[in-house]
Tab-separated table of C-alpha atoms and ligand atoms in Angstrom:
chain	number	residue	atom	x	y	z
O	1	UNK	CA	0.000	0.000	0.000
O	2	UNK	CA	0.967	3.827	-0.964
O	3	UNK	CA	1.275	5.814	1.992
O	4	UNK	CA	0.287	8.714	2.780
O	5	UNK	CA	3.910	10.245	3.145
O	6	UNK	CA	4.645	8.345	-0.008
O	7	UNK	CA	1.735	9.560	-1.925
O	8	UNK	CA	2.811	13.231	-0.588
O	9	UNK	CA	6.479	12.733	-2.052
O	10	UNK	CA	4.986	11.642	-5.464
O	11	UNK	CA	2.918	15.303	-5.616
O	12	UNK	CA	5.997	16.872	-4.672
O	13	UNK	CA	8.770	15.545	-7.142
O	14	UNK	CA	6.239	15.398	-10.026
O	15	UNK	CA	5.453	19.127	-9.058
O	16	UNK	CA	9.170	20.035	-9.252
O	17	UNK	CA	9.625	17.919	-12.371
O	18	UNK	CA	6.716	19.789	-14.976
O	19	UNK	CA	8.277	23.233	-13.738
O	20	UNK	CA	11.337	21.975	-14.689
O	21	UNK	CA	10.289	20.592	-17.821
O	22	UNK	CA	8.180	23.095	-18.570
O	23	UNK	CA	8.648	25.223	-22.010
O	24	UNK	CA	7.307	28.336	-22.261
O	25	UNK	CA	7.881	30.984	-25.150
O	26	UNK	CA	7.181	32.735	-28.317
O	27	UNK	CA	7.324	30.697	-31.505
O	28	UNK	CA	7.760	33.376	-34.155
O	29	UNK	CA	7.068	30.933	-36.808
O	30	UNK	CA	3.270	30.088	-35.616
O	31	UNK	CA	2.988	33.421	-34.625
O	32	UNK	CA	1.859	31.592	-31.159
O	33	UNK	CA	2.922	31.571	-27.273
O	34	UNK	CA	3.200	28.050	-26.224
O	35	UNK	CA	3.406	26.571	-23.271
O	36	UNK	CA	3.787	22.454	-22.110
O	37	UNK	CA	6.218	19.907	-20.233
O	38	UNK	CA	8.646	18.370	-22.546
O	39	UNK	CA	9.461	14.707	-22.224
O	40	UNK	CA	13.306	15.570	-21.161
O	41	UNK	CA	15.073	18.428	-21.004
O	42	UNK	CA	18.345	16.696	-21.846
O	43	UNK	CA	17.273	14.700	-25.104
O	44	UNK	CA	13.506	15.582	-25.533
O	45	UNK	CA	12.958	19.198	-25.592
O	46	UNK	CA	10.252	19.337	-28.096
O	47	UNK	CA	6.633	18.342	-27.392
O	48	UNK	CA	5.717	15.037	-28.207
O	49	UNK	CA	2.373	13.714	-28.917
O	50	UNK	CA	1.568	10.991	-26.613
O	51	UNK	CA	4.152	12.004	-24.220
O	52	UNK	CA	2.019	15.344	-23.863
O	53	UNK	CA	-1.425	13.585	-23.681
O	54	UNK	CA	0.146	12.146	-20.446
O	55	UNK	CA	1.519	14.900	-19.345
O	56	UNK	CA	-2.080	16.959	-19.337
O	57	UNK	CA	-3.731	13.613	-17.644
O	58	UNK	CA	-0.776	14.211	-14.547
O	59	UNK	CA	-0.940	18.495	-14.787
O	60	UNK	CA	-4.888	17.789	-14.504
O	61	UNK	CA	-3.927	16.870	-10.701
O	62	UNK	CA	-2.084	19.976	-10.075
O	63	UNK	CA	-2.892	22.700	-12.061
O	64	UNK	CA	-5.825	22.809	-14.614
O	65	UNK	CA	-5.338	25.530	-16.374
O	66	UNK	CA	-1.665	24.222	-17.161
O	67	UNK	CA	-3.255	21.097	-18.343
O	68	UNK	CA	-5.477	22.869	-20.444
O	69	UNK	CA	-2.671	24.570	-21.842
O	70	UNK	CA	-0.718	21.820	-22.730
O	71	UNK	CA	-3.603	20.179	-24.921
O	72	UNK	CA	-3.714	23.394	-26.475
O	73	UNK	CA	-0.286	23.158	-27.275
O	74	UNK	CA	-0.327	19.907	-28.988
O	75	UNK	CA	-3.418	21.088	-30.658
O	76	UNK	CA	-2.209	24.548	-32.109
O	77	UNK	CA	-0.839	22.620	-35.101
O	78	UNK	CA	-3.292	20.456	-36.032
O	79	UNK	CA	-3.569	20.549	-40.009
O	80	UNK	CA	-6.915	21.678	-41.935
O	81	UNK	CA	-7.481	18.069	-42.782
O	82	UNK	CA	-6.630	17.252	-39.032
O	83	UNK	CA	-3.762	15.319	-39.150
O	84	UNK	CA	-1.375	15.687	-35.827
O	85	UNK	CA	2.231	15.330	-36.068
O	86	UNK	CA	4.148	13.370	-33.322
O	87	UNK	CA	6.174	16.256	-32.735
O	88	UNK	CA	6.273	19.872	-32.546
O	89	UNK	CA	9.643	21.486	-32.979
O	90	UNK	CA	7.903	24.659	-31.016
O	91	UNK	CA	11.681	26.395	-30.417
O	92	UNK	CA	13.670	24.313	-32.868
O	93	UNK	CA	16.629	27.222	-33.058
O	94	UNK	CA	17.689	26.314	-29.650
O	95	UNK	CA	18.229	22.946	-30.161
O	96	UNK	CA	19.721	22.465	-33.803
O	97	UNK	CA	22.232	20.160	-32.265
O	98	UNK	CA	20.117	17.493	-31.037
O	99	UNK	CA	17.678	17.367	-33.914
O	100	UNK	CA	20.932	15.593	-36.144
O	101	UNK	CA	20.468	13.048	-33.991
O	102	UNK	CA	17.354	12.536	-34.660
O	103	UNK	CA	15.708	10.011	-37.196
O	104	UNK	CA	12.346	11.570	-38.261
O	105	UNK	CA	10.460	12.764	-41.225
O	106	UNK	CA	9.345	16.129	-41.440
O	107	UNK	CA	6.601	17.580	-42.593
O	108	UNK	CA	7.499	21.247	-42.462
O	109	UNK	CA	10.711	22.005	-40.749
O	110	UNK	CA	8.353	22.607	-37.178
O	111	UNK	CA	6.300	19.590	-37.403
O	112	UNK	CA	7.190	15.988	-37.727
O	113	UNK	CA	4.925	13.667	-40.382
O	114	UNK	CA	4.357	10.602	-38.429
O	115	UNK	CA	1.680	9.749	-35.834
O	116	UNK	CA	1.725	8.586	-32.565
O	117	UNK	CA	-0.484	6.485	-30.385
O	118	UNK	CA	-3.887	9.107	-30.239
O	119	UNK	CA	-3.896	9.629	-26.699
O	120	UNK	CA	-5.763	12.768	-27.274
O	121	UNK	CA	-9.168	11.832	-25.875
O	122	UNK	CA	-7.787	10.448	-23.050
O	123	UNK	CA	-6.280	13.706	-22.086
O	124	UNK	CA	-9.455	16.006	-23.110
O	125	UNK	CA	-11.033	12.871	-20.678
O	126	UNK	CA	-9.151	13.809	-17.506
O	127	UNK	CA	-9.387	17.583	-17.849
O	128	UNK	CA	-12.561	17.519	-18.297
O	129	UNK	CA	-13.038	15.117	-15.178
O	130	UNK	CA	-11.003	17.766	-12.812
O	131	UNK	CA	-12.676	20.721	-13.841
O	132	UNK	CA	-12.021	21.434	-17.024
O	133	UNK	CA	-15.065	23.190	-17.639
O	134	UNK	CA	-17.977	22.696	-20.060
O	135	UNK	CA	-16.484	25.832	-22.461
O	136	UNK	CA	-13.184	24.190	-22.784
O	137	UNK	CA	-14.768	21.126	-23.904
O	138	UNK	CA	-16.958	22.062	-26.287
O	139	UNK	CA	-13.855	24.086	-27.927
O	140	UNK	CA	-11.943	20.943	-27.526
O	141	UNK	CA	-14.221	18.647	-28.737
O	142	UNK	CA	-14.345	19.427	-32.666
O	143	UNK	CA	-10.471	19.240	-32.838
O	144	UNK	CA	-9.776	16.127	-31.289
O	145	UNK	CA	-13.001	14.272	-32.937
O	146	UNK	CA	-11.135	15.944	-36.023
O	147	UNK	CA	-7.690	13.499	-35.214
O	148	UNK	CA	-9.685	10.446	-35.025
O	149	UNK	CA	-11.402	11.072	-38.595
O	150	UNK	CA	-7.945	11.669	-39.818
O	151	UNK	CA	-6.743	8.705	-38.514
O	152	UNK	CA	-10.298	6.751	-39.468
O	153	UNK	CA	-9.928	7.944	-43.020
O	154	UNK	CA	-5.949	8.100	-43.847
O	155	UNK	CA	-4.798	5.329	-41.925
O	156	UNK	CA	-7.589	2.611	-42.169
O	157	UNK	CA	-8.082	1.894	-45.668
O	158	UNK	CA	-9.620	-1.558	-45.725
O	159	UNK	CA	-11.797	0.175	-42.682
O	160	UNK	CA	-11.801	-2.678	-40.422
O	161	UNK	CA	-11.527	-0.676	-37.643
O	162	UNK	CA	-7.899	-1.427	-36.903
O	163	UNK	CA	-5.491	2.243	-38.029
O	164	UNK	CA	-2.047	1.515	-39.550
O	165	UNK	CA	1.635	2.829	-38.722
O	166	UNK	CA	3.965	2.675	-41.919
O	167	UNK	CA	6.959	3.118	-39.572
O	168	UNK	CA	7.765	1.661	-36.061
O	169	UNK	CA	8.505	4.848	-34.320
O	170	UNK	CA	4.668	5.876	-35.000
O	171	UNK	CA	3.943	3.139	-32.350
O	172	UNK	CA	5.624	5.049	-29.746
O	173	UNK	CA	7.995	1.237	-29.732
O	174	UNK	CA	10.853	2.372	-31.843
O	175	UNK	CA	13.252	-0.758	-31.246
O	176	UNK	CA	10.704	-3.516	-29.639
O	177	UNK	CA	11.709	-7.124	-30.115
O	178	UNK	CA	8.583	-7.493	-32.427
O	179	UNK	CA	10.042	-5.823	-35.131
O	180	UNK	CA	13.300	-7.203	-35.496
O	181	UNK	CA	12.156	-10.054	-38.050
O	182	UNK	CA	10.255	-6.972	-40.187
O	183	UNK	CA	13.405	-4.697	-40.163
O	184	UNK	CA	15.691	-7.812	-40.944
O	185	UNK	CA	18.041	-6.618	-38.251
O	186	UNK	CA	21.311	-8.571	-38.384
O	187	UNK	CA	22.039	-7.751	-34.481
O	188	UNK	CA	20.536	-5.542	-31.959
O	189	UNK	CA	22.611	-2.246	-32.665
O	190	UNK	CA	21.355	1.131	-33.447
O	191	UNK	CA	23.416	0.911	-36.388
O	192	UNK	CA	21.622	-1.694	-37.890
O	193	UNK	CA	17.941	0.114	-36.362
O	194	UNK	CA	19.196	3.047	-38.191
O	195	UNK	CA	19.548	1.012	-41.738
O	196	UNK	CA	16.397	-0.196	-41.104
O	197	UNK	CA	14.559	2.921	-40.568
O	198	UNK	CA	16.043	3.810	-43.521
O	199	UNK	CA	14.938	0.808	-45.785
O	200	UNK	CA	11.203	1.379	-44.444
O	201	UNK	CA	10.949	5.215	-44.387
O	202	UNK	CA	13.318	6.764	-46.967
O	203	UNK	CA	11.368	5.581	-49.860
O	204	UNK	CA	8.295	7.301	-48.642
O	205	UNK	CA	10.037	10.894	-49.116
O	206	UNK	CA	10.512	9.776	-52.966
O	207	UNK	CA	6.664	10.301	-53.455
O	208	UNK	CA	6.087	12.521	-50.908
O	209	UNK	CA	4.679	10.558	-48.088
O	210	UNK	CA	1.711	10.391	-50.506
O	211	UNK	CA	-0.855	7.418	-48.105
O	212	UNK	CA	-2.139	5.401	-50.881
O	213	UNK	CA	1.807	4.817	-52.301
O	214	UNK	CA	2.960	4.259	-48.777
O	215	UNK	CA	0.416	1.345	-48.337
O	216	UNK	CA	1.008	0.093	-51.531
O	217	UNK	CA	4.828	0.042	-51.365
O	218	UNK	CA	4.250	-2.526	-48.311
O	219	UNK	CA	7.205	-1.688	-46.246
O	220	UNK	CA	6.034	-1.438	-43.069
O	221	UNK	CA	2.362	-1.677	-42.669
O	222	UNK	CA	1.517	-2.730	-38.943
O	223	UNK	CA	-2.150	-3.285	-36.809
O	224	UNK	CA	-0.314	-2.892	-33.741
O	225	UNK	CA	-2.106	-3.917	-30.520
O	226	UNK	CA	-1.197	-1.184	-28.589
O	227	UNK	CA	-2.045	1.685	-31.013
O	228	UNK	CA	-5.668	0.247	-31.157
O	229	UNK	CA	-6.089	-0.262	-28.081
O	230	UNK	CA	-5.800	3.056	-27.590
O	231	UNK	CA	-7.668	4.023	-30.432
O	232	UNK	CA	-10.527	1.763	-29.052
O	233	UNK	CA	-10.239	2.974	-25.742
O	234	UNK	CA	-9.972	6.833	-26.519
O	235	UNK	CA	-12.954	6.696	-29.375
O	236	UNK	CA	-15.160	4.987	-26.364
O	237	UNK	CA	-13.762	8.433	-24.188
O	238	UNK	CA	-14.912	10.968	-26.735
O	239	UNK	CA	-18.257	9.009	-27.371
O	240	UNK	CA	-18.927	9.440	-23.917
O	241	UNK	CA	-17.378	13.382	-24.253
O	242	UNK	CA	-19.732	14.033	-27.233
O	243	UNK	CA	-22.967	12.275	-25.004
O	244	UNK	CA	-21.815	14.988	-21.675
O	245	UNK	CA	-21.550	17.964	-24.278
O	246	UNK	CA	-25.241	17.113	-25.214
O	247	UNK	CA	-24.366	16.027	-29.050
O	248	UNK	CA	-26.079	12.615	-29.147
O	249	UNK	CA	-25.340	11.994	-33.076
O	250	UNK	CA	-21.083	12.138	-32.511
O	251	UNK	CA	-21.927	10.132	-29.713
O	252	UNK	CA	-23.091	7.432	-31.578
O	253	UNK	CA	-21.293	7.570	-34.107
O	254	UNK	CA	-17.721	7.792	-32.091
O	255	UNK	CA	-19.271	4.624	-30.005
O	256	UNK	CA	-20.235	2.745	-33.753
O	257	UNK	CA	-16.140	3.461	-34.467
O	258	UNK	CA	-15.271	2.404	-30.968
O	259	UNK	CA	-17.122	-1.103	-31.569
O	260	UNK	CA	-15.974	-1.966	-34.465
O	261	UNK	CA	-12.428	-1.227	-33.333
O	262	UNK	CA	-12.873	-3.956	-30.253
O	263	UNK	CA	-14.579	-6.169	-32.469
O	264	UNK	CA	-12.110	-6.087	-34.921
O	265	UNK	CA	-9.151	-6.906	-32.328
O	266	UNK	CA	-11.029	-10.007	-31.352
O	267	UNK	CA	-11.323	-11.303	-34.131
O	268	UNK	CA	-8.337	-10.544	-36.114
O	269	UNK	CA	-5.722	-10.249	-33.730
O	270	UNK	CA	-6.262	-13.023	-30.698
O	271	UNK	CA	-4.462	-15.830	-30.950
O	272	UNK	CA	-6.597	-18.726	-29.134
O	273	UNK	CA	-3.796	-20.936	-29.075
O	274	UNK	CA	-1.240	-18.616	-27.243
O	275	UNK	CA	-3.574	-16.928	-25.632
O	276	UNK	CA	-2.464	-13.165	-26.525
O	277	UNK	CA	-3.176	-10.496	-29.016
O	278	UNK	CA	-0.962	-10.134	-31.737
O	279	UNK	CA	-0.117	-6.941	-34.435
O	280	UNK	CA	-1.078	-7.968	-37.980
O	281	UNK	CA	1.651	-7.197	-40.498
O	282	UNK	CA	1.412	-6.537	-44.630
O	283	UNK	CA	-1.067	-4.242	-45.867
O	284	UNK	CA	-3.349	-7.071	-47.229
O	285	UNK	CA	-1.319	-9.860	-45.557
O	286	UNK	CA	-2.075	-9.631	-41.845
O	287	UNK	CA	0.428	-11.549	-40.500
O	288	UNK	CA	0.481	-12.215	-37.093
O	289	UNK	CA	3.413	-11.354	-35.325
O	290	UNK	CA	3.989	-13.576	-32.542
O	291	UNK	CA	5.747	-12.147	-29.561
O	292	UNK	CA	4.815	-12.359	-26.471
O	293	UNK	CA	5.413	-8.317	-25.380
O	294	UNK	CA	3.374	-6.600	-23.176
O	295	UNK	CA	1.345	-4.786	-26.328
O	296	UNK	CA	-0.312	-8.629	-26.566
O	297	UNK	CA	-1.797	-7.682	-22.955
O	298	UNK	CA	-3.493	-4.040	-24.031
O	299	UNK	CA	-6.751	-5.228	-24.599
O	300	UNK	CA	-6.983	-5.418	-21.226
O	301	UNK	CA	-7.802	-2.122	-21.508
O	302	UNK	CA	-11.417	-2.566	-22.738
O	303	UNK	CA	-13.955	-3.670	-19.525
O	304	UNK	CA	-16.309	-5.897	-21.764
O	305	UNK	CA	-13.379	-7.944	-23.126
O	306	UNK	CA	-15.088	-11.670	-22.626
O	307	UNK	CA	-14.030	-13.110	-18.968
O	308	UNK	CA	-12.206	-15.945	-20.228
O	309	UNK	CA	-9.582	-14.192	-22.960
O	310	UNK	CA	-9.267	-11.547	-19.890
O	311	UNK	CA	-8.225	-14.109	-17.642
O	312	UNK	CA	-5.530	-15.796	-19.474
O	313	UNK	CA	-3.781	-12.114	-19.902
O	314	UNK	CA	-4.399	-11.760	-16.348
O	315	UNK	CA	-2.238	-15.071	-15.813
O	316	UNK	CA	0.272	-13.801	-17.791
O	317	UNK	CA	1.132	-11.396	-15.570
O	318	UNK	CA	1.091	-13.074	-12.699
O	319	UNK	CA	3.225	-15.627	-13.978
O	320	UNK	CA	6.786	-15.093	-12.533
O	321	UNK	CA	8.207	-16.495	-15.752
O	322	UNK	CA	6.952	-14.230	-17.880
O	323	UNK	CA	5.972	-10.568	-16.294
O	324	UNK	CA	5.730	-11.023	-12.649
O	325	UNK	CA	8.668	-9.234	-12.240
O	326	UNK	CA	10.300	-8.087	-8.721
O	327	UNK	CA	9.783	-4.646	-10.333
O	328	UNK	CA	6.515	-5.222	-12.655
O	329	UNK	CA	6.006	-5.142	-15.864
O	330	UNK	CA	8.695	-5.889	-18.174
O	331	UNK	CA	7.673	-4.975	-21.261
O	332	UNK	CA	8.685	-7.723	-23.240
O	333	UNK	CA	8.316	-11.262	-21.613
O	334	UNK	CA	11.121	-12.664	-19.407
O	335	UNK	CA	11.336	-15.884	-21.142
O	336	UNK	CA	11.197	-14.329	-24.758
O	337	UNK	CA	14.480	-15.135	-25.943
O	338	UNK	CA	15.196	-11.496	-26.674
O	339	UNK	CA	14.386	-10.413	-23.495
O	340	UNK	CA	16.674	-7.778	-22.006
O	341	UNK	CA	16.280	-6.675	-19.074
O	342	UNK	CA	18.624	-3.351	-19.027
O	343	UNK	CA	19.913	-1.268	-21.503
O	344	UNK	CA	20.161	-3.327	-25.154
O	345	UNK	CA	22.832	-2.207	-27.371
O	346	UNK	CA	23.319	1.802	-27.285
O	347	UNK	CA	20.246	3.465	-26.887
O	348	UNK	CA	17.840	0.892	-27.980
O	349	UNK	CA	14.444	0.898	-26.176
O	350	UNK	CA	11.193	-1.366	-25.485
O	351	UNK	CA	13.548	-4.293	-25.366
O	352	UNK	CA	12.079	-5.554	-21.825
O	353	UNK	CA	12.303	-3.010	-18.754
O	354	UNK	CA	9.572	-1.280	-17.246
O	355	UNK	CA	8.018	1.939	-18.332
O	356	UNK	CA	5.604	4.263	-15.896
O	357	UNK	CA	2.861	4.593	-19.321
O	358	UNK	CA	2.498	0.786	-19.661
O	359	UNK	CA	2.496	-0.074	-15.990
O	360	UNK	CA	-0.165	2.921	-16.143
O	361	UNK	CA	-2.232	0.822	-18.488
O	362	UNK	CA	-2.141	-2.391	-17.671
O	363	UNK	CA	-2.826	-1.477	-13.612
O	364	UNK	CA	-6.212	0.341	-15.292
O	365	UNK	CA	-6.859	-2.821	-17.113
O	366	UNK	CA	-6.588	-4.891	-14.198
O	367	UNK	CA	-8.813	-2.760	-12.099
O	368	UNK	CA	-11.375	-3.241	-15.060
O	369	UNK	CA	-11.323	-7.031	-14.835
O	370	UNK	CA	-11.402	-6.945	-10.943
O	371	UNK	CA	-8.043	-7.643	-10.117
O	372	UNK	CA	-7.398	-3.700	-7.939
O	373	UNK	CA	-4.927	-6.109	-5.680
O	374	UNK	CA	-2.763	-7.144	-8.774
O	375	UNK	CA	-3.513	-3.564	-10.354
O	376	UNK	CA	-2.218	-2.033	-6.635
O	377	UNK	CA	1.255	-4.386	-7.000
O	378	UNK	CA	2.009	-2.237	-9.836
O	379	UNK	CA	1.182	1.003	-7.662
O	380	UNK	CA	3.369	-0.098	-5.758
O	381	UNK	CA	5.962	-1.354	-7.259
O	382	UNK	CA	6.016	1.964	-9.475
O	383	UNK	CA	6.391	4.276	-6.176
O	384	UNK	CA	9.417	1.995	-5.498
O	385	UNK	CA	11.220	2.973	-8.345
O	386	UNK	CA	10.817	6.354	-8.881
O	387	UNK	CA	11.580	6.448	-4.539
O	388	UNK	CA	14.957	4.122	-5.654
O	389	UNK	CA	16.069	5.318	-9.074
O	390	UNK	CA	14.126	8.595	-9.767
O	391	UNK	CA	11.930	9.796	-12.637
O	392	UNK	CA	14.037	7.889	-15.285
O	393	UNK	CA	12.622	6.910	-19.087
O	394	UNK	CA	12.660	3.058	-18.196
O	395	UNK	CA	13.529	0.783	-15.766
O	396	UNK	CA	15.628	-2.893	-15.318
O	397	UNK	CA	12.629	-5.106	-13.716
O	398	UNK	CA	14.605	-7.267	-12.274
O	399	UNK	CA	16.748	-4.868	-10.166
O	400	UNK	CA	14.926	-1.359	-10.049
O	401	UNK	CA	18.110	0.110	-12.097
O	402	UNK	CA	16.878	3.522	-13.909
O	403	UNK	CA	17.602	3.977	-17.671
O	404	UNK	CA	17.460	6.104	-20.103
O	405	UNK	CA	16.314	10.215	-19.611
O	406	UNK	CA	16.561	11.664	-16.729
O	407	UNK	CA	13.829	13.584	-15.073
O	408	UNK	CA	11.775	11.774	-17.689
O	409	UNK	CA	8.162	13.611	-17.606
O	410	UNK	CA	5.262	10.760	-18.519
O	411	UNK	CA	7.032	8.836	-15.528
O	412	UNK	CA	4.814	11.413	-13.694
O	413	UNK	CA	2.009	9.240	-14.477
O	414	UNK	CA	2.464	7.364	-10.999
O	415	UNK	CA	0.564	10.347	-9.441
O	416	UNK	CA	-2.242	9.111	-11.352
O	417	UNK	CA	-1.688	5.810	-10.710
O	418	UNK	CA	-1.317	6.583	-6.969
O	419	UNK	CA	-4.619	9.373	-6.991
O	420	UNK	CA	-6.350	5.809	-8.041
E	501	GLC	C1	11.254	7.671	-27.472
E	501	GLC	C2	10.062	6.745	-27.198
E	501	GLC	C3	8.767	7.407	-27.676
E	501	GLC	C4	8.630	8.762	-26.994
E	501	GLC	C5	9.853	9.643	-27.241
E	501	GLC	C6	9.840	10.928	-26.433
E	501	GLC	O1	11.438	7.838	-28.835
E	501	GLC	O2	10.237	5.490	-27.814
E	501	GLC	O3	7.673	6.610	-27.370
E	501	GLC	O4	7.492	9.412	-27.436
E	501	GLC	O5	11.033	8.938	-26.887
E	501	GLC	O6	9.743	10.642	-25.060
């Protein structure tokens, strides 16, 4: 059990950590002040998608009109036809250095032209929860719901209900174990991450990014579990939003999307003989692609998922082979051969230690299913690392060891996780 010291220390750091992280200026070229928490100071100054959708969900617990502001943020660039990029390059002048280091495609020298998991709802979600205010949502409202069409539209072309990423980083899971037969890497080395990235992205710049070549080309068309089971979950939140803002025709029709997401998962990506979800690869394809990583556990997520696939997820992770971890949950499953529990090669991530944004997910899914004492292990076991280690990007589950950033923002999310 949290207590109530511990819970105190939590509100504290995290409150030290978003005014360090905080970014605050004048961007001359959106002729716009901005103002969020950027994943790291020391490697992620910009303002990443998802990472700021979590980010609002923990500033909605200390300061509301900060969280407000920081969906704002994210939101000021949203294109006419409502794509989001995954990042915003807000004060890009400052930081010309660390942008060579980075591997992404641009879609104006400000704005990246990938996705990212669409957390978006989520955020609007837990604003709106902690006083948001009715005004704020209904402002809100049209420019999210705008996101999912985009994403509904441009990234679901056979419109199963399951959205696309052409490249891995759009999962959020730039270097998981589930892509290494996909990328054809040789060994687990940036280097050969790099090439890969490469191989899958660089033709897209020769026609523009243009969607219908991308999917045609084949390259790197994923269902990945994860993404849609956050695209599930959120269009579920903003069907609900839509209902509370009185507009009972988005409602329904956000809730239609939101069912035929689910649906689809079931019965496209569960594997009855293993037991887990899988991602479907190849445009037309589908493949399965069978690793057991804790993206196979995300439909967790979703309260009416049928008691008996529920429960064999649930075993999963109590199983001390696979993710019942001294510090829970790996993200990759200890007895997948590629398992790793620390740092993999240089800078390689989602190879198997803990992160704060899973744990956050999969303690949510529990508590869906009935399981708040497994769901409070992770509490727990969350408070003990950031009390051990710090607020740190990732974490070895096997000795607490922090990774990665430092001062990493989204680890924040264990104020949530301990505000229950
Ligand atoms: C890494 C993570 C990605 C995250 C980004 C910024 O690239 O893999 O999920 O959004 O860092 O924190």
């Amino acid at each position: 059990m949290v207590t109530p010291q511990q819970r105190d220390w939590v509100r504290r750091e995290v409150t030290g950590m978003y005014l360090r992280n905080r970014q605050q200026g004048h961007a001359a070229w959106a002729k716009r002040d901005y103002d969020f928490v950027c994943p790291s100071t020391g490697t992620y100054p910009f303002q990443w998608l998802w990472d700021s959708c979590f980010h609002a969900v923990v500033l909605s617990h200390l300061d509301i009109g900060r969280a407000r502001s920081e969906l704002e943020s994210l939101l000021a660039n949203q294109q006419s036809d409502g794509f989001l990029g995954h990042v915003t390059f807000w004060q890009r002048e400052k930081f010309e250095e660390i942008i060579k280091t980075y591997g992404i495609a641009f879609r104006t020298p400000y704005l990246s032209d990938c996705i990212q998991p669409p957390v978006f709802a989520e955020a609007l979600d837990a604003i709106d929860r902690r006083g948001g205010g009715d005004a704020y949502l209904k402002q809100m409202l049209p420019r999210v719901s705008a996101a999912y069409d985009w994403l509904d539209r441009m990234r679901d072309p056979d419109q199963d209900g399951l959205i696309a990423v052409v490249q891995a980083d759009e999962t959020g899971l730039d270097h998981s174990v589930k892509w290494d037969e996909l990328f054809q890497v040789k060994a687990v080395t940036l280097e050969e991450f790099q090439k890969a990235w490469d191989r899958v992205a660089k033709p897209y710049d020769a026609y523009g990014r243009d969607h219908a070549k991308m999917f045609a080309s084949d390259h790197f068309i994923v269902e990945d579990v994860m993404v849609n089971s956050i695209y599930g979950l959120n269009l579920q939140l903003l069907a609900a939003l839509h209902g509370k803002a009185g507009d009972a025709a988005n409602q329904k029709k956000y809730q239609a999307m939101a069912d035929r997401t689910f649906q689809a998962l079931l019965k496209k990506c569960w594997h009855e003989g293993d037991g887990l979800f899988y991602d479907l690869a190849g445009h037309t394809a589908e493949k399965h692609l069978r690793h057991d990583t804790f993206t196979a556990l995300m439909p967790l997520v979703f309260p009416q998922l049928p008691k008996d696939k529920a429960a064999r997820l649930i075993a999963r992770l109590e199983d001390p082979k696979k993710y019942a971890a001294r510090y829970p949950v790996p993200t990759v499953a200890m007895d997948h051969p590629r398992f790793e529990p620390g740092i993999s090669g240089t800078k390689l991530v989602w190879r198997g230690p803990s992160w704060m944004n899973s744990n956050w997910y999969l303690a949510r899914g529990l508590k869906a299913h009935g399981r708040a004492d497994l769901a409070q292990r992770i509490t727990d076991a969350s408070v003990e690392l950031v009390q051990k280690s710090g607020f740190r990007e990732y974490y070895n589950p096997l000795t607490g060891e922090g990774h990665g950033a430092e001062d990493f923002s989204w680890t924040g999310l264990v104020l949530d996780l301990v505000e229950g």
